[in-house]
Tab-separated table of C-alpha atoms and ligand atoms in Angstrom:
chain	number	residue	atom	x	y	z
A	27	UNK	CA	0.011	0.001	-0.014
A	28	UNK	CA	1.350	3.434	-0.863
A	29	UNK	CA	1.328	6.519	1.396
A	30	UNK	CA	0.996	9.820	-0.293
A	31	UNK	CA	1.746	12.853	1.917
A	32	UNK	CA	1.549	15.651	-0.706
A	33	UNK	CA	-0.652	16.611	-3.600
A	34	UNK	CA	2.292	15.988	-5.985
A	35	UNK	CA	2.721	12.407	-4.602
A	36	UNK	CA	-1.047	11.856	-4.997
A	37	UNK	CA	-1.103	13.109	-8.554
A	38	UNK	CA	1.875	11.049	-9.550
A	39	UNK	CA	0.469	7.950	-7.871
A	40	UNK	CA	-3.037	8.529	-9.338
A	41	UNK	CA	-1.566	8.547	-12.871
A	42	UNK	CA	-0.315	5.031	-12.275
A	43	UNK	CA	-3.733	3.710	-11.317
A	44	UNK	CA	-5.316	2.090	-14.395
A	45	UNK	CA	-8.959	1.010	-14.297
A	46	UNK	CA	-11.699	2.023	-11.888
A	47	UNK	CA	-10.787	3.999	-8.787
A	48	UNK	CA	-12.912	3.988	-5.622
A	49	UNK	CA	-12.370	6.702	-2.986
A	50	UNK	CA	-13.108	6.710	0.719
A	51	UNK	CA	-12.612	10.184	2.314
A	52	UNK	CA	-12.213	10.034	6.110
A	53	UNK	CA	-10.969	12.083	8.952
A	54	UNK	CA	-9.122	8.998	10.367
A	55	UNK	CA	-9.419	7.191	13.676
A	56	UNK	CA	-11.036	4.479	11.576
A	57	UNK	CA	-13.780	2.188	12.933
A	58	UNK	CA	-15.837	-0.674	11.497
A	59	UNK	CA	-18.083	1.917	9.764
A	60	UNK	CA	-15.177	3.267	7.763
A	61	UNK	CA	-13.917	-0.266	7.116
A	62	UNK	CA	-17.306	-1.238	5.675
A	63	UNK	CA	-16.854	1.595	3.082
A	64	UNK	CA	-13.320	0.487	2.248
A	65	UNK	CA	-14.430	-3.195	1.942
A	66	UNK	CA	-17.256	-2.231	-0.455
A	67	UNK	CA	-14.942	-0.005	-2.451
A	68	UNK	CA	-12.359	-2.788	-2.729
A	69	UNK	CA	-15.049	-5.140	-4.076
A	70	UNK	CA	-16.245	-2.652	-6.685
A	71	UNK	CA	-13.085	-0.985	-8.002
A	72	UNK	CA	-9.591	-1.881	-9.286
A	73	UNK	CA	-7.863	0.552	-6.892
A	74	UNK	CA	-9.097	2.071	-3.660
A	75	UNK	CA	-7.663	5.360	-2.294
A	76	UNK	CA	-8.446	6.378	1.268
A	77	UNK	CA	-7.869	9.997	2.485
A	78	UNK	CA	-7.223	10.845	6.089
A	79	UNK	CA	-7.614	14.522	6.732
A	80	UNK	CA	-9.074	16.237	9.761
A	81	UNK	CA	-10.672	19.110	7.776
A	82	UNK	CA	-10.496	22.348	9.797
A	83	UNK	CA	-13.105	24.236	7.789
A	84	UNK	CA	-15.935	21.844	8.817
A	85	UNK	CA	-15.359	22.492	12.583
A	86	UNK	CA	-17.082	25.457	14.324
A	87	UNK	CA	-15.027	27.700	16.553
A	88	UNK	CA	-16.090	25.839	19.861
A	89	UNK	CA	-15.886	22.327	18.383
A	90	UNK	CA	-13.451	19.531	18.786
A	91	UNK	CA	-10.898	20.204	15.959
A	92	UNK	CA	-7.972	20.295	18.435
A	93	UNK	CA	-8.817	17.149	20.269
A	94	UNK	CA	-10.190	15.105	17.351
A	95	UNK	CA	-8.823	11.592	18.015
A	96	UNK	CA	-5.867	10.370	15.888
A	97	UNK	CA	-4.092	7.072	15.387
A	98	UNK	CA	-2.394	7.150	12.019
A	99	UNK	CA	-0.368	4.005	12.453
A	100	UNK	CA	-3.350	1.898	13.305
A	101	UNK	CA	-5.348	3.588	10.413
A	102	UNK	CA	-2.568	2.650	8.040
A	103	UNK	CA	-2.587	-0.945	9.263
A	104	UNK	CA	-6.351	-1.162	8.851
A	105	UNK	CA	-6.299	0.290	5.307
A	106	UNK	CA	-3.595	-2.075	4.284
A	107	UNK	CA	-5.436	-5.075	5.779
A	108	UNK	CA	-8.574	-4.054	3.865
A	109	UNK	CA	-6.716	-3.890	0.604
A	110	UNK	CA	-6.555	-0.198	-0.040
A	111	UNK	CA	-4.058	0.746	-2.791
A	112	UNK	CA	-3.022	4.052	-1.170
A	113	UNK	CA	-3.690	6.430	1.661
A	114	UNK	CA	-3.559	10.167	1.067
A	115	UNK	CA	-2.527	12.084	4.158
A	116	UNK	CA	-2.229	15.776	3.219
A	117	UNK	CA	-1.320	18.612	5.636
A	118	UNK	CA	-3.780	21.400	6.401
A	119	UNK	CA	-1.272	23.882	4.972
A	120	UNK	CA	-1.264	22.133	1.612
A	121	UNK	CA	-5.037	21.847	1.389
A	122	UNK	CA	-5.601	25.407	2.622
A	123	UNK	CA	-2.538	27.440	1.722
A	124	UNK	CA	-2.100	30.876	3.099
A	125	UNK	CA	-4.646	33.314	1.529
A	126	UNK	CA	-7.100	30.534	0.812
A	127	UNK	CA	-10.582	31.918	0.029
A	128	UNK	CA	-12.550	29.586	-2.232
A	129	UNK	CA	-15.562	27.692	-0.811
A	130	UNK	CA	-18.350	25.515	-2.039
A	131	UNK	CA	-21.922	25.931	-0.692
A	132	UNK	CA	-25.016	23.922	-1.160
A	133	UNK	CA	-27.620	26.392	-0.156
A	134	UNK	CA	-30.907	24.693	0.502
A	135	UNK	CA	-30.292	21.187	1.875
A	136	UNK	CA	-27.974	22.731	4.486
A	137	UNK	CA	-30.735	24.885	6.025
A	138	UNK	CA	-32.071	21.944	7.965
A	139	UNK	CA	-31.069	19.504	10.702
A	140	UNK	CA	-27.315	19.689	11.458
A	141	UNK	CA	-26.992	22.778	9.295
A	142	UNK	CA	-29.041	24.786	11.824
A	143	UNK	CA	-26.744	24.065	14.792
A	144	UNK	CA	-23.525	23.897	12.721
A	145	UNK	CA	-23.988	26.783	10.225
A	146	UNK	CA	-20.556	26.517	8.529
A	147	UNK	CA	-20.108	22.782	8.752
A	148	UNK	CA	-21.428	21.709	5.320
A	149	UNK	CA	-19.556	24.530	3.583
A	150	UNK	CA	-16.389	23.023	4.982
A	151	UNK	CA	-17.384	19.438	4.036
A	152	UNK	CA	-18.331	20.404	0.479
A	153	UNK	CA	-15.215	22.391	-0.030
A	154	UNK	CA	-12.877	19.669	1.158
A	155	UNK	CA	-14.700	16.844	-0.663
A	156	UNK	CA	-14.851	18.931	-3.954
A	157	UNK	CA	-11.084	19.547	-3.621
A	158	UNK	CA	-10.497	15.839	-2.900
A	159	UNK	CA	-12.629	14.756	-5.806
A	160	UNK	CA	-10.760	17.152	-8.048
A	161	UNK	CA	-7.396	15.770	-6.938
A	162	UNK	CA	-8.233	12.058	-6.644
A	163	UNK	CA	-10.531	11.825	-9.696
A	164	UNK	CA	-12.404	8.777	-8.453
A	165	UNK	CA	-15.065	6.853	-10.341
A	166	UNK	CA	-16.947	6.100	-7.150
A	167	UNK	CA	-16.900	7.636	-3.658
A	168	UNK	CA	-18.217	5.951	-0.581
A	169	UNK	CA	-20.054	7.643	2.323
A	170	UNK	CA	-21.786	6.293	5.508
A	171	UNK	CA	-25.426	7.075	6.061
A	172	UNK	CA	-24.942	7.932	9.692
A	173	UNK	CA	-24.253	11.304	8.165
A	174	UNK	CA	-27.382	11.203	6.086
A	175	UNK	CA	-27.586	14.905	5.500
A	176	UNK	CA	-23.868	15.015	4.464
A	177	UNK	CA	-24.641	12.313	1.963
A	178	UNK	CA	-27.578	14.208	0.480
A	179	UNK	CA	-25.636	17.492	0.365
A	180	UNK	CA	-22.610	15.928	-1.332
A	181	UNK	CA	-24.874	14.074	-3.827
A	182	UNK	CA	-26.399	17.477	-4.687
A	183	UNK	CA	-22.980	19.064	-4.998
A	184	UNK	CA	-21.801	16.278	-7.349
A	185	UNK	CA	-24.883	16.698	-9.545
A	186	UNK	CA	-24.796	20.516	-9.559
A	187	UNK	CA	-21.039	20.692	-10.340
A	188	UNK	CA	-21.123	17.814	-12.882
A	189	UNK	CA	-18.446	15.833	-11.082
A	190	UNK	CA	-18.070	12.475	-12.980
A	191	UNK	CA	-18.256	10.573	-9.624
A	192	UNK	CA	-20.917	8.134	-8.389
A	193	UNK	CA	-21.621	8.746	-4.720
A	194	UNK	CA	-22.342	5.365	-3.052
A	195	UNK	CA	-24.404	5.411	0.157
A	196	UNK	CA	-23.422	2.757	2.773
A	197	UNK	CA	-25.513	1.545	5.692
A	198	UNK	CA	-24.918	2.710	9.276
A	199	UNK	CA	-22.727	0.310	11.168
A	200	UNK	CA	-23.679	-0.216	14.836
A	201	UNK	CA	-22.006	-1.595	17.978
A	202	UNK	CA	-23.577	-4.805	19.267
A	203	UNK	CA	-25.875	-2.801	21.568
A	204	UNK	CA	-27.131	-0.535	18.783
A	205	UNK	CA	-24.914	2.610	19.171
A	206	UNK	CA	-23.999	3.947	15.773
A	207	UNK	CA	-20.209	3.794	15.217
A	208	UNK	CA	-18.510	7.159	15.346
A	209	UNK	CA	-14.934	8.265	16.004
A	210	UNK	CA	-16.380	10.576	18.635
A	211	UNK	CA	-17.726	7.701	20.771
A	212	UNK	CA	-14.220	7.575	22.122
A	213	UNK	CA	-14.803	10.786	24.041
A	214	UNK	CA	-17.570	9.153	26.208
A	215	UNK	CA	-17.080	7.972	29.801
A	216	UNK	CA	-18.427	4.531	30.772
A	217	UNK	CA	-21.588	6.205	32.025
A	218	UNK	CA	-21.821	8.383	28.851
A	219	UNK	CA	-21.408	5.319	26.680
A	220	UNK	CA	-24.476	3.841	28.399
A	221	UNK	CA	-26.430	7.084	28.109
A	222	UNK	CA	-25.648	7.276	24.400
A	223	UNK	CA	-27.940	4.324	23.740
A	224	UNK	CA	-30.792	6.857	24.051
A	225	UNK	CA	-30.359	7.888	20.375
A	226	UNK	CA	-31.040	4.436	19.160
A	227	UNK	CA	-33.863	3.986	21.720
A	228	UNK	CA	-35.543	7.148	20.345
A	229	UNK	CA	-35.463	5.657	16.802
A	230	UNK	CA	-36.661	2.265	18.076
A	231	UNK	CA	-39.553	4.067	19.791
A	232	UNK	CA	-40.461	5.771	16.540
A	233	UNK	CA	-40.340	2.437	14.707
A	234	UNK	CA	-42.685	0.933	17.310
A	235	UNK	CA	-45.100	3.829	16.984
A	236	UNK	CA	-44.991	3.545	13.097
A	237	UNK	CA	-45.698	-0.148	13.452
A	238	UNK	CA	-48.747	0.634	15.570
A	239	UNK	CA	-49.964	2.988	12.860
A	240	UNK	CA	-48.832	6.435	14.061
A	241	UNK	CA	-48.467	8.729	11.046
A	242	UNK	CA	-48.328	12.187	12.466
A	243	UNK	CA	-44.946	13.842	11.912
A	244	UNK	CA	-45.562	16.043	14.995
A	245	UNK	CA	-46.416	13.033	17.230
A	246	UNK	CA	-43.415	11.034	15.978
A	247	UNK	CA	-41.093	13.911	16.629
A	248	UNK	CA	-42.534	14.263	20.131
A	249	UNK	CA	-41.838	10.636	20.801
A	250	UNK	CA	-38.130	11.109	19.937
A	251	UNK	CA	-38.003	14.224	22.086
A	252	UNK	CA	-39.579	12.522	25.073
A	253	UNK	CA	-37.351	9.523	24.871
A	254	UNK	CA	-34.234	11.704	24.867
A	255	UNK	CA	-35.716	13.820	27.769
A	256	UNK	CA	-36.152	10.519	29.840
A	257	UNK	CA	-32.316	10.238	29.995
A	258	UNK	CA	-30.947	12.102	33.015
A	259	UNK	CA	-28.012	13.861	31.286
A	260	UNK	CA	-28.659	13.710	27.511
A	261	UNK	CA	-29.290	17.158	25.997
A	262	UNK	CA	-31.299	17.319	22.775
A	263	UNK	CA	-29.882	19.372	19.929
A	264	UNK	CA	-32.709	18.435	17.531
A	265	UNK	CA	-35.089	15.590	16.744
A	266	UNK	CA	-36.852	15.825	13.405
A	267	UNK	CA	-39.142	14.073	11.121
A	268	UNK	CA	-38.112	15.228	7.614
A	269	UNK	CA	-38.577	14.573	3.911
A	270	UNK	CA	-35.831	12.094	2.982
A	271	UNK	CA	-34.927	14.056	-0.222
A	272	UNK	CA	-35.567	17.788	0.578
A	273	UNK	CA	-34.821	17.351	4.298
A	274	UNK	CA	-37.718	19.718	5.097
A	275	UNK	CA	-39.660	19.202	8.325
A	276	UNK	CA	-42.770	16.981	8.079
A	277	UNK	CA	-45.220	18.012	10.778
A	278	UNK	CA	-48.435	16.595	9.301
A	279	UNK	CA	-49.402	13.056	8.115
A	280	UNK	CA	-46.445	11.141	6.721
A	281	UNK	CA	-47.403	8.673	3.987
A	282	UNK	CA	-44.430	8.032	1.773
A	283	UNK	CA	-41.602	5.627	2.510
A	284	UNK	CA	-38.301	7.385	2.587
A	285	UNK	CA	-39.232	9.672	5.544
A	286	UNK	CA	-36.198	10.517	7.592
A	287	UNK	CA	-36.052	10.448	11.387
A	288	UNK	CA	-32.967	12.179	12.562
A	289	UNK	CA	-31.577	13.401	15.862
A	290	UNK	CA	-28.567	15.004	17.448
A	291	UNK	CA	-27.922	14.735	21.098
A	292	UNK	CA	-25.169	15.930	23.468
A	293	UNK	CA	-23.960	13.177	25.770
A	294	UNK	CA	-21.560	14.785	28.286
A	295	UNK	CA	-19.957	17.324	25.846
A	296	UNK	CA	-19.986	15.056	22.847
A	297	UNK	CA	-22.527	15.671	20.061
A	298	UNK	CA	-23.791	12.416	18.585
A	299	UNK	CA	-26.115	11.879	15.578
A	300	UNK	CA	-28.245	9.022	14.402
A	301	UNK	CA	-31.070	8.480	11.960
A	302	UNK	CA	-33.461	6.077	10.390
A	303	UNK	CA	-35.152	6.133	7.058
A	304	UNK	CA	-38.599	4.527	7.262
A	305	UNK	CA	-39.264	1.577	4.992
A	306	UNK	CA	-42.038	-0.995	5.429
A	307	UNK	CA	-39.761	-4.058	5.387
B	18	PAF	O1	-17.651	12.173	7.098
B	18	PAF	C1	-16.437	12.560	7.312
B	18	PAF	O2	-15.579	11.913	7.892
B	18	PAF	C2	-16.076	13.946	6.717
B	18	PAF	O3	-17.099	14.894	6.826
B	18	PAF	C3	-15.465	13.868	5.339
B	18	PAF	C4	-16.538	13.361	4.358
B	18	PAF	C5	-14.256	12.980	5.257
B	18	PAF	C6	-15.031	15.310	4.882
B	18	PAF	O4	-14.048	15.787	5.739
């Protein structure tokens, strides 16, 4: 497996990749969720490139950029074991050189859900992913659906900017007890780790209510809010019932499959997200 530390190394290495290229952009500290993306990419492409870059522009001023967990040696071992062809590990200075002032914004889909509490987040995500697509020139790029809104925003960006890249959505990977995998789970204390199960419980309560025939968007949203409120220390950022494509709130009767149930909750000081897309099977 190759290790490319600079854009020049990436470009030179990329020229040597003949055939289909799959790309898995990450911020490192890889877990089974990331590995599921790499595994799928390895099955579907001749070469897989993984990037590891903790992207400063997607963190707000009071967020965890400085303490974001890192273990590059372990990440490299995991990428090699999964069959990645190369890992791209650029520096922040190279991605955002001094005087940098070019950003990509998806204007509508980012007005909802996480975009409300993290107003500059998706601008940073879109900018870095657009830059990475431009540099890596993949045929397919793989994203986990825990970040459902991120996937929809990036899909829109790819369409609007005519990137010749297929964005591949990959299912949420969960711990045995149901907690969605996230690099940020590492911040949780033992008690916090237990409390974090409240996100999945809120989604399970919604599924139970749907199975019993509840179809009011407002009532289903209230169920999520009440479940989170039943936890002694969880602090709700949002719980929303939304249209799975437009991400707009659905307050009235929900009929169609594809409705999104999404929530963000602070456990201790860690903001966790989870979601479920309603389907009948
Ligand atoms: O999902 C992530 O890890 C990041 O938002 C991404 C897509 C790698 C961009 O920095």
